[in-house]
mmCIF file of C-alpha atoms in Angstrom:
data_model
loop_
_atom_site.group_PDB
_atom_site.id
_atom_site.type_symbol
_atom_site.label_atom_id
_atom_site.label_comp_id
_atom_site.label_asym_id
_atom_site.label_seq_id
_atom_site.Cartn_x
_atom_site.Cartn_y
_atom_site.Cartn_z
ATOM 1 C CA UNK A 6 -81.975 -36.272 79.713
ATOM 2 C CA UNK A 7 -80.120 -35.699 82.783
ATOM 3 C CA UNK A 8 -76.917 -36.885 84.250
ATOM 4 C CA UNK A 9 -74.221 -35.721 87.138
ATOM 5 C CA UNK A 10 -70.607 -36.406 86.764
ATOM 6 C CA UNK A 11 -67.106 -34.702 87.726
ATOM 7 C CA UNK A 12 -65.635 -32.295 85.419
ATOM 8 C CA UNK A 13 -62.446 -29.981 85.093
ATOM 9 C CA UNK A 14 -63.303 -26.567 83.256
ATOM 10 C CA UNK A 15 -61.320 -26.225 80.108
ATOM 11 C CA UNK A 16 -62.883 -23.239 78.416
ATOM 12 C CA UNK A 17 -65.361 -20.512 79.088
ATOM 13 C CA UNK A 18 -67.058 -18.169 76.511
ATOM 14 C CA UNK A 19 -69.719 -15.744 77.408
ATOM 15 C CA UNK A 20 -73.393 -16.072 75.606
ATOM 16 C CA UNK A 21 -75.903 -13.080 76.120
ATOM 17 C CA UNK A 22 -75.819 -10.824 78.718
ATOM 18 C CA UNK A 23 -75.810 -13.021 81.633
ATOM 19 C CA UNK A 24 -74.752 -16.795 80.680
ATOM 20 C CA UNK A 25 -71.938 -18.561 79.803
ATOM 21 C CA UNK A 26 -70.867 -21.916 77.859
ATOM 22 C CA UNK A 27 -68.762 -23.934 79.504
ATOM 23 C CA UNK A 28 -66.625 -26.943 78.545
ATOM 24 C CA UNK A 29 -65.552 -29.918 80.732
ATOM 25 C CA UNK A 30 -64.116 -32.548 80.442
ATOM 26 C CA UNK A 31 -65.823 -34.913 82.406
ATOM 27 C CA UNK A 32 -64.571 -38.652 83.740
ATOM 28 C CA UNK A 33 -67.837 -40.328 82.134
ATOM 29 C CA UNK A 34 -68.964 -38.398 79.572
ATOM 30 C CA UNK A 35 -65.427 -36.473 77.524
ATOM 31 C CA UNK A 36 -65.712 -33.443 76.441
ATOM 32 C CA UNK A 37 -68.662 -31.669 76.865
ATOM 33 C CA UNK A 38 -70.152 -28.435 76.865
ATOM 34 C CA UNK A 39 -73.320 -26.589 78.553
ATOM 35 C CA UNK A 40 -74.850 -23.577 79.309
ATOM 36 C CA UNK A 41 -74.256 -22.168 82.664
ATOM 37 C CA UNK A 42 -76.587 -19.681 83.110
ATOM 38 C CA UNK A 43 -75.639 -16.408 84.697
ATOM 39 C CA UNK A 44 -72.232 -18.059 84.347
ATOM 40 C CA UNK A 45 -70.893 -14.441 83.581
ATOM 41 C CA UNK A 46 -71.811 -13.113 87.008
ATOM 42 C CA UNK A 47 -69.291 -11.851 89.796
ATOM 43 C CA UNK A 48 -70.162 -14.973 91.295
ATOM 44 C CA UNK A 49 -69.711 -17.634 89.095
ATOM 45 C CA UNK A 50 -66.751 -16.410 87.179
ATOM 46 C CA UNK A 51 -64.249 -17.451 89.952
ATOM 47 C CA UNK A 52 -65.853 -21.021 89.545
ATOM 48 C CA UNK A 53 -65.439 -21.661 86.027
ATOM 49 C CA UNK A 54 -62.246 -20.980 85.413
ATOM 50 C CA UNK A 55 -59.790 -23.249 83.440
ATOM 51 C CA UNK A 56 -58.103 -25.941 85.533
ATOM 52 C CA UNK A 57 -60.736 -26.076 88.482
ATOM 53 C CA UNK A 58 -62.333 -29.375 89.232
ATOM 54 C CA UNK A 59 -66.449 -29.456 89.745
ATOM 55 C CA UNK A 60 -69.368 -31.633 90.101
ATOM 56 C CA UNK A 61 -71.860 -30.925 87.083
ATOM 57 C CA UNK A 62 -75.352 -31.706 86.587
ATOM 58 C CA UNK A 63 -76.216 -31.364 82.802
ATOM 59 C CA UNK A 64 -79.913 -31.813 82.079
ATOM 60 C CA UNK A 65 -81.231 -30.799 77.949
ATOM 61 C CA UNK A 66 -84.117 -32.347 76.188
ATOM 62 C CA UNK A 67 -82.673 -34.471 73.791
ATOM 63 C CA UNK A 68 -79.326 -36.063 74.138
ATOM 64 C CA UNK A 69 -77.370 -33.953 70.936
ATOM 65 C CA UNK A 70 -78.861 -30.710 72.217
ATOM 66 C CA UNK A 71 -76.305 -28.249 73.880
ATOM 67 C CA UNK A 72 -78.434 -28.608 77.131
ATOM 68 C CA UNK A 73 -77.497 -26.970 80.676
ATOM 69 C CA UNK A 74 -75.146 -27.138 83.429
ATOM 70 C CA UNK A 75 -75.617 -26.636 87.229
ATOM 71 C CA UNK A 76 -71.920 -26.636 88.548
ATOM 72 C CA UNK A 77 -70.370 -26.528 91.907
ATOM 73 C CA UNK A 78 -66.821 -26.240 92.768
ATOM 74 C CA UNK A 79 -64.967 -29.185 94.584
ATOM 75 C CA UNK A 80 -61.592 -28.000 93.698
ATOM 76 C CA UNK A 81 -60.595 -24.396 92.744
ATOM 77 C CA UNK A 82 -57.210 -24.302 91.479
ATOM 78 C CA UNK A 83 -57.549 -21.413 89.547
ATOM 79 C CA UNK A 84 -56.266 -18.612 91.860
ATOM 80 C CA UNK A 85 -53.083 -20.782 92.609
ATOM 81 C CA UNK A 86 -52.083 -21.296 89.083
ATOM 82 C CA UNK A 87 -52.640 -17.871 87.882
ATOM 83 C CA UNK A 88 -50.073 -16.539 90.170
ATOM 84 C CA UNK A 89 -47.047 -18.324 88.321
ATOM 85 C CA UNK A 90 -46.596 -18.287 84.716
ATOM 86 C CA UNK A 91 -45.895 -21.194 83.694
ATOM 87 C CA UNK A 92 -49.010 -22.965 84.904
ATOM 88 C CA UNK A 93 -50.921 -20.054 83.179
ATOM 89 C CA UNK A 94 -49.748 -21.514 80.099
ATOM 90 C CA UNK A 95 -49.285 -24.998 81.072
ATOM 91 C CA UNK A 96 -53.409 -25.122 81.768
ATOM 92 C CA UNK A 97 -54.084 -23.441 78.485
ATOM 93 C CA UNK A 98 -51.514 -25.787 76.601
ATOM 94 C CA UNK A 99 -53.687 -28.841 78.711
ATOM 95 C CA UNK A 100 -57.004 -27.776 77.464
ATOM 96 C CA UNK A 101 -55.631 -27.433 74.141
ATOM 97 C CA UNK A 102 -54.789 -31.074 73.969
ATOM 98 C CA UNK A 103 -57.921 -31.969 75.942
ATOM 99 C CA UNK A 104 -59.677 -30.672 72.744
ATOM 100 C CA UNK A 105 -58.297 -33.178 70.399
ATOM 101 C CA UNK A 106 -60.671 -35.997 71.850
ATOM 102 C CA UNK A 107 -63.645 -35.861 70.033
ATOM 103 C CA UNK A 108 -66.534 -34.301 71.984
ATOM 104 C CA UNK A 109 -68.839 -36.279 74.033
ATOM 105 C CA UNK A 110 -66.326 -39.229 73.686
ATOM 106 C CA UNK A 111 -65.204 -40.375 77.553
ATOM 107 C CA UNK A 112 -61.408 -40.669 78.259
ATOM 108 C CA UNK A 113 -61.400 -41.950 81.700
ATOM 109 C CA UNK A 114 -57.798 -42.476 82.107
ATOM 110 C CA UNK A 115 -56.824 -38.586 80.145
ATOM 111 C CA UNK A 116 -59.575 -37.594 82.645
ATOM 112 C CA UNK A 117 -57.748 -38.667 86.102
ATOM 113 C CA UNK A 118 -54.688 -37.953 84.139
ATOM 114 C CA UNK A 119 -54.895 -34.464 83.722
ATOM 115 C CA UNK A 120 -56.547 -33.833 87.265
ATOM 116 C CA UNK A 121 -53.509 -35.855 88.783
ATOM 117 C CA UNK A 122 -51.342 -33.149 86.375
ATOM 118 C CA UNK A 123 -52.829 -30.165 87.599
ATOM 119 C CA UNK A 124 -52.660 -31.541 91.289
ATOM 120 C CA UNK A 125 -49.072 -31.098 91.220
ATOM 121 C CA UNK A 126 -48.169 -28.081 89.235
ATOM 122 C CA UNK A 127 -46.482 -25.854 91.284
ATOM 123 C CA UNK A 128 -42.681 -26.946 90.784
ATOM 124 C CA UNK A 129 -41.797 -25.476 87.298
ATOM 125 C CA UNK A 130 -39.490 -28.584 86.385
ATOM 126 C CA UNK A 131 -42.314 -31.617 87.853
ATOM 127 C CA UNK A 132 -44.707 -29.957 85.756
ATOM 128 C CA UNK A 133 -43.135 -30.114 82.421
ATOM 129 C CA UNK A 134 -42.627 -33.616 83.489
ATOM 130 C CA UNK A 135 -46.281 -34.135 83.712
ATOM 131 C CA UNK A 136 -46.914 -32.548 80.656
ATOM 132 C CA UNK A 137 -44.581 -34.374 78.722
ATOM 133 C CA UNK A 138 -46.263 -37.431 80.210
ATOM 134 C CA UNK A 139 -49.544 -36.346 79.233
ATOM 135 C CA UNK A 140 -48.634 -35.317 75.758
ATOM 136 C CA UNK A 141 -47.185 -38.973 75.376
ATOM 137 C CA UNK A 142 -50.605 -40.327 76.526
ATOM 138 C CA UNK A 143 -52.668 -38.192 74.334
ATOM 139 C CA UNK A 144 -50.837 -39.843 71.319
ATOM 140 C CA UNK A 145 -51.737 -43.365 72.471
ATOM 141 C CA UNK A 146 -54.978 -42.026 73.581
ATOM 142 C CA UNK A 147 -55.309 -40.627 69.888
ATOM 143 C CA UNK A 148 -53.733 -43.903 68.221
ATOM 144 C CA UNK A 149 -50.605 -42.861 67.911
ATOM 145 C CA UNK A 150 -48.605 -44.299 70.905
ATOM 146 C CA UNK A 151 -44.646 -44.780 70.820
ATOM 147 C CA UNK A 152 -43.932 -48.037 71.857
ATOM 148 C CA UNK A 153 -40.849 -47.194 74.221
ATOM 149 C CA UNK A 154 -40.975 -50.792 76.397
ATOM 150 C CA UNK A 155 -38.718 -52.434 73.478
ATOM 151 C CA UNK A 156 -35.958 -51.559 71.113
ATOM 152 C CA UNK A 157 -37.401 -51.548 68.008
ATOM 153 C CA UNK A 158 -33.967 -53.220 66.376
ATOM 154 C CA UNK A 159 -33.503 -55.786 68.595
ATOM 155 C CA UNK A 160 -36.392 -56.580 71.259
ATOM 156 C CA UNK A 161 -34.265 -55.697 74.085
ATOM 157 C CA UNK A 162 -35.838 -54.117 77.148
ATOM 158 C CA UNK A 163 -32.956 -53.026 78.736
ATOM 159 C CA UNK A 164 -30.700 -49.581 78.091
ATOM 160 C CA UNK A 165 -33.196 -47.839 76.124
ATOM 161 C CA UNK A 166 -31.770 -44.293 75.774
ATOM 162 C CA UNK A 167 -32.825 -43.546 72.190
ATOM 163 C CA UNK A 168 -36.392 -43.006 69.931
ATOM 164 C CA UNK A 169 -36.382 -43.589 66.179
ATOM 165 C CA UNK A 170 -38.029 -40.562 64.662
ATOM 166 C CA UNK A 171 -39.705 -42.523 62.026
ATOM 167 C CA UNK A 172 -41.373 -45.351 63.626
ATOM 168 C CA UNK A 173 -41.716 -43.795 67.137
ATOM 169 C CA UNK A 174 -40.002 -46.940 68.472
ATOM 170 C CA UNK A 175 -37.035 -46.978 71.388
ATOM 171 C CA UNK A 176 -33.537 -48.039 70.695
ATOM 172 C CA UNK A 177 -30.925 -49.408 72.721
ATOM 173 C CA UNK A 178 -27.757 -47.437 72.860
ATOM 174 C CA UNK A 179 -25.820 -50.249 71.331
ATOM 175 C CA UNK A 180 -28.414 -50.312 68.419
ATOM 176 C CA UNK A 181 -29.034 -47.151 68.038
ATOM 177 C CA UNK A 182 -24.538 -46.196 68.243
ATOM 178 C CA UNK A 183 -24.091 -45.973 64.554
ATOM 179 C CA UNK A 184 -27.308 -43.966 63.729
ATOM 180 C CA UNK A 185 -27.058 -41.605 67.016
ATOM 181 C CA UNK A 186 -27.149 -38.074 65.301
ATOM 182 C CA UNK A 187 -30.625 -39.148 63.703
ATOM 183 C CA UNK A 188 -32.268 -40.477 66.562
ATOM 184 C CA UNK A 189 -34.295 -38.979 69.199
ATOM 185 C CA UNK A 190 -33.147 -38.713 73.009
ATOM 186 C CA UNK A 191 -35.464 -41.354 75.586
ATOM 187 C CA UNK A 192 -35.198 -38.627 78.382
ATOM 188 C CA UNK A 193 -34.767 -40.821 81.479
ATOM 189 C CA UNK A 194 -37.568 -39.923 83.304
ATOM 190 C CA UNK A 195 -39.605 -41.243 80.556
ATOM 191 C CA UNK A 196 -37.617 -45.040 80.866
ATOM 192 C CA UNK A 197 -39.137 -47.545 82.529
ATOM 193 C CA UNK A 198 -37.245 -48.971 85.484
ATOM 194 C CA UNK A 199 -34.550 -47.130 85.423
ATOM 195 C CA UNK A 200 -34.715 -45.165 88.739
ATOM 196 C CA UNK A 201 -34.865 -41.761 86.874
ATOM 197 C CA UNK A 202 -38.703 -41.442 86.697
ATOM 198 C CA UNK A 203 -38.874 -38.642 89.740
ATOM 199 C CA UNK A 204 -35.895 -36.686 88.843
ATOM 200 C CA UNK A 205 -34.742 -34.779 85.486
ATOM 201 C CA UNK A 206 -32.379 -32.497 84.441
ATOM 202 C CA UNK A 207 -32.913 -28.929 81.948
ATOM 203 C CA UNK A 208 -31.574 -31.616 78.922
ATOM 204 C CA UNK A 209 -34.227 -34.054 79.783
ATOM 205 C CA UNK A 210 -37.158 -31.845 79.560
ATOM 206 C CA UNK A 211 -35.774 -29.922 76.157
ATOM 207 C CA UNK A 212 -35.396 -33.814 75.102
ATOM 208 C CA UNK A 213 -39.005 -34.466 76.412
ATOM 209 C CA UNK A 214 -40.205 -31.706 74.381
ATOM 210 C CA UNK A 215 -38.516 -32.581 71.414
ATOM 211 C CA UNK A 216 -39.781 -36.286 71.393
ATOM 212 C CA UNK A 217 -43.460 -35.336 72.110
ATOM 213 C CA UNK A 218 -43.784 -32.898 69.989
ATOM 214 C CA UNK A 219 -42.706 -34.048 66.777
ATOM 215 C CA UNK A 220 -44.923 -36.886 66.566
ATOM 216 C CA UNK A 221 -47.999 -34.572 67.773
ATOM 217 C CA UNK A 222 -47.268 -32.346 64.732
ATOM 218 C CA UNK A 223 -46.867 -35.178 62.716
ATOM 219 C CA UNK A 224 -49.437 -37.397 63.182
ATOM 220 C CA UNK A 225 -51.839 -34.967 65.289
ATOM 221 C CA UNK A 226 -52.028 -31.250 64.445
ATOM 222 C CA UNK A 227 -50.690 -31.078 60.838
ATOM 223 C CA UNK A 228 -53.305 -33.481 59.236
ATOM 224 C CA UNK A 229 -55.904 -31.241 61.395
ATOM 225 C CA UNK A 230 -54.141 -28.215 59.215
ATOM 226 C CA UNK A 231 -53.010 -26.863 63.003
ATOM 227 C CA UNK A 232 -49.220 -26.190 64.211
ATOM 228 C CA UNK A 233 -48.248 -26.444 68.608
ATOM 229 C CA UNK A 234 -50.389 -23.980 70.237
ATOM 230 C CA UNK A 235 -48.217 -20.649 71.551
ATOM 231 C CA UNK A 236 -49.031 -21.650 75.184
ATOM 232 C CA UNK A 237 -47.132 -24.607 74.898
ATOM 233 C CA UNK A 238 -43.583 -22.900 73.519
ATOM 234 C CA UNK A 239 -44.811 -19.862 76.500
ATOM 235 C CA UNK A 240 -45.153 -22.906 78.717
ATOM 236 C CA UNK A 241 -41.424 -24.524 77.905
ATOM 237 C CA UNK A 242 -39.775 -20.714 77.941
ATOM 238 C CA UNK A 243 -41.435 -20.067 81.637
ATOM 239 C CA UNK A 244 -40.385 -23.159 82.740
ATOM 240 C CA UNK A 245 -36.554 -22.367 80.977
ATOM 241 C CA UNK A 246 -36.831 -19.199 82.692
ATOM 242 C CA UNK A 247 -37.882 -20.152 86.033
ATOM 243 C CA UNK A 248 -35.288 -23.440 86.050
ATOM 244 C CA UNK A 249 -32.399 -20.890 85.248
ATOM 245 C CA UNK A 250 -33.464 -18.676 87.978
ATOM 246 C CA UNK A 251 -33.151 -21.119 90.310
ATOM 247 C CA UNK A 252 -29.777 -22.426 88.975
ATOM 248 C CA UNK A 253 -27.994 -18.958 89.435
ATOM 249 C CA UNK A 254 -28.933 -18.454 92.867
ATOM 250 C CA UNK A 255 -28.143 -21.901 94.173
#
């Protein structure tokens, strides 16, 4: 069995002396792991590093054996998103999700979704955009998408600034009026033709957050007996951090 396909490293662990298992996930093939042998050396350690993108070539036997990978860098992020902190944790908090999908499973459009993610994670704010955007897509990715295109009251499309936290469904501020202290905020960003998907304020993102992650723990982690990964709350502190920063010495 052999194949070749493009892959960003998620994980690393060493195994022996020399060699290394690393997981991808891959645009054709999901998740995946392989043995990268001498993967551990001075050499290749740089390479596999969470976040870069490579070409693999994974060759084994028999299709459900662990098999090998020969790996080559085509883009090394790595060194770029160590140096701030919030990417540190935002591409540990993105491999964490990656590892929901079920292994060997492809996800084309997670796949160019998280490499688009990663490609434009330097501004603290636009990347807890992204992530917020790829949390949402993991749910529908998982079966669990919010259907935020219609107000779930009333079928209207338009002036959709609220989420119902039981169905996962928009409202329209008019619907949603009487009920407002029990609904979730639709950051505006996250609304569809309303102008505000490129810009977002500190109240959006803490919104974002809020919306995203309570139907990941609901429907998500806490059946798989898991809670939000620490990265992700080190992720949305850095970013708080960073944002305030900013703020005080405009």
């Amino acid at each position: 069995m052999e194949w070749t396909d493009e892959g960003i490293v998620l994980g690393v662990r060493r195994h022996g002396e020399s060699s290394a298992i690393v997981e991808l996930l891959t645009r054709g093939h999901g998740r995946h792991l392989g043995l990268v042998r001498g993967g551990a050396s001075s050499r290749m350690r740089p390479l596999l590093q969470p976040g870069n993108s490579v070409t693999a070539v994974w060759r084994a036997r028999l299709d459900e054996h662990l098999g090998t990978y020969a790996i080559e860098g085509t883009r090394l992020r790595a060194a770029t998103l160590l140096a701030s902190s919030h990417a540190v944790y935002g591409v540990t908090h993105l491999a964490a999700l990656a590892r929901l999908l079920p292994e060997r499973d492809p996800h084309e459009d997670i796949y160019e979704m998280l490499d688009r993610t990663l490609n434009d994670f330097d501004d603290a704010g636009g990347a807890a955009a992204h992530l917020i955007r790829f949390e949402l897509a993991m749910l529908a990715e998982l079966g669990f998408g919010l259907d935020l295109e219609n107000c779930a009251a009333t079928g209207a499309s338009s002036d959709l600034i609220y989420v119902s936290p039981k169905s996962g469904g928009a409202v329209s501020r008019e619907a949603g009026e009487p009920y407002r202290d029990r609904l979730l905020r639709l950051p505006a960003f996250l609304r569809e033709g309303e102008g505000g998907a490129n810009s977002w304020s500190d109240q959006d993102l803490q919104d974002g957050f809020r919306l995203t992650g309570l139907f990941l723990l609901r429907h998500v982690l806490e059946p798989r007996g898991q809670g939000h990964s620490d990265a992700r709350g080190g992720f949305i502190n850095a970013v708080t951090r960073q944002r305030a920063r900013i703020s005080s010495s405009a």
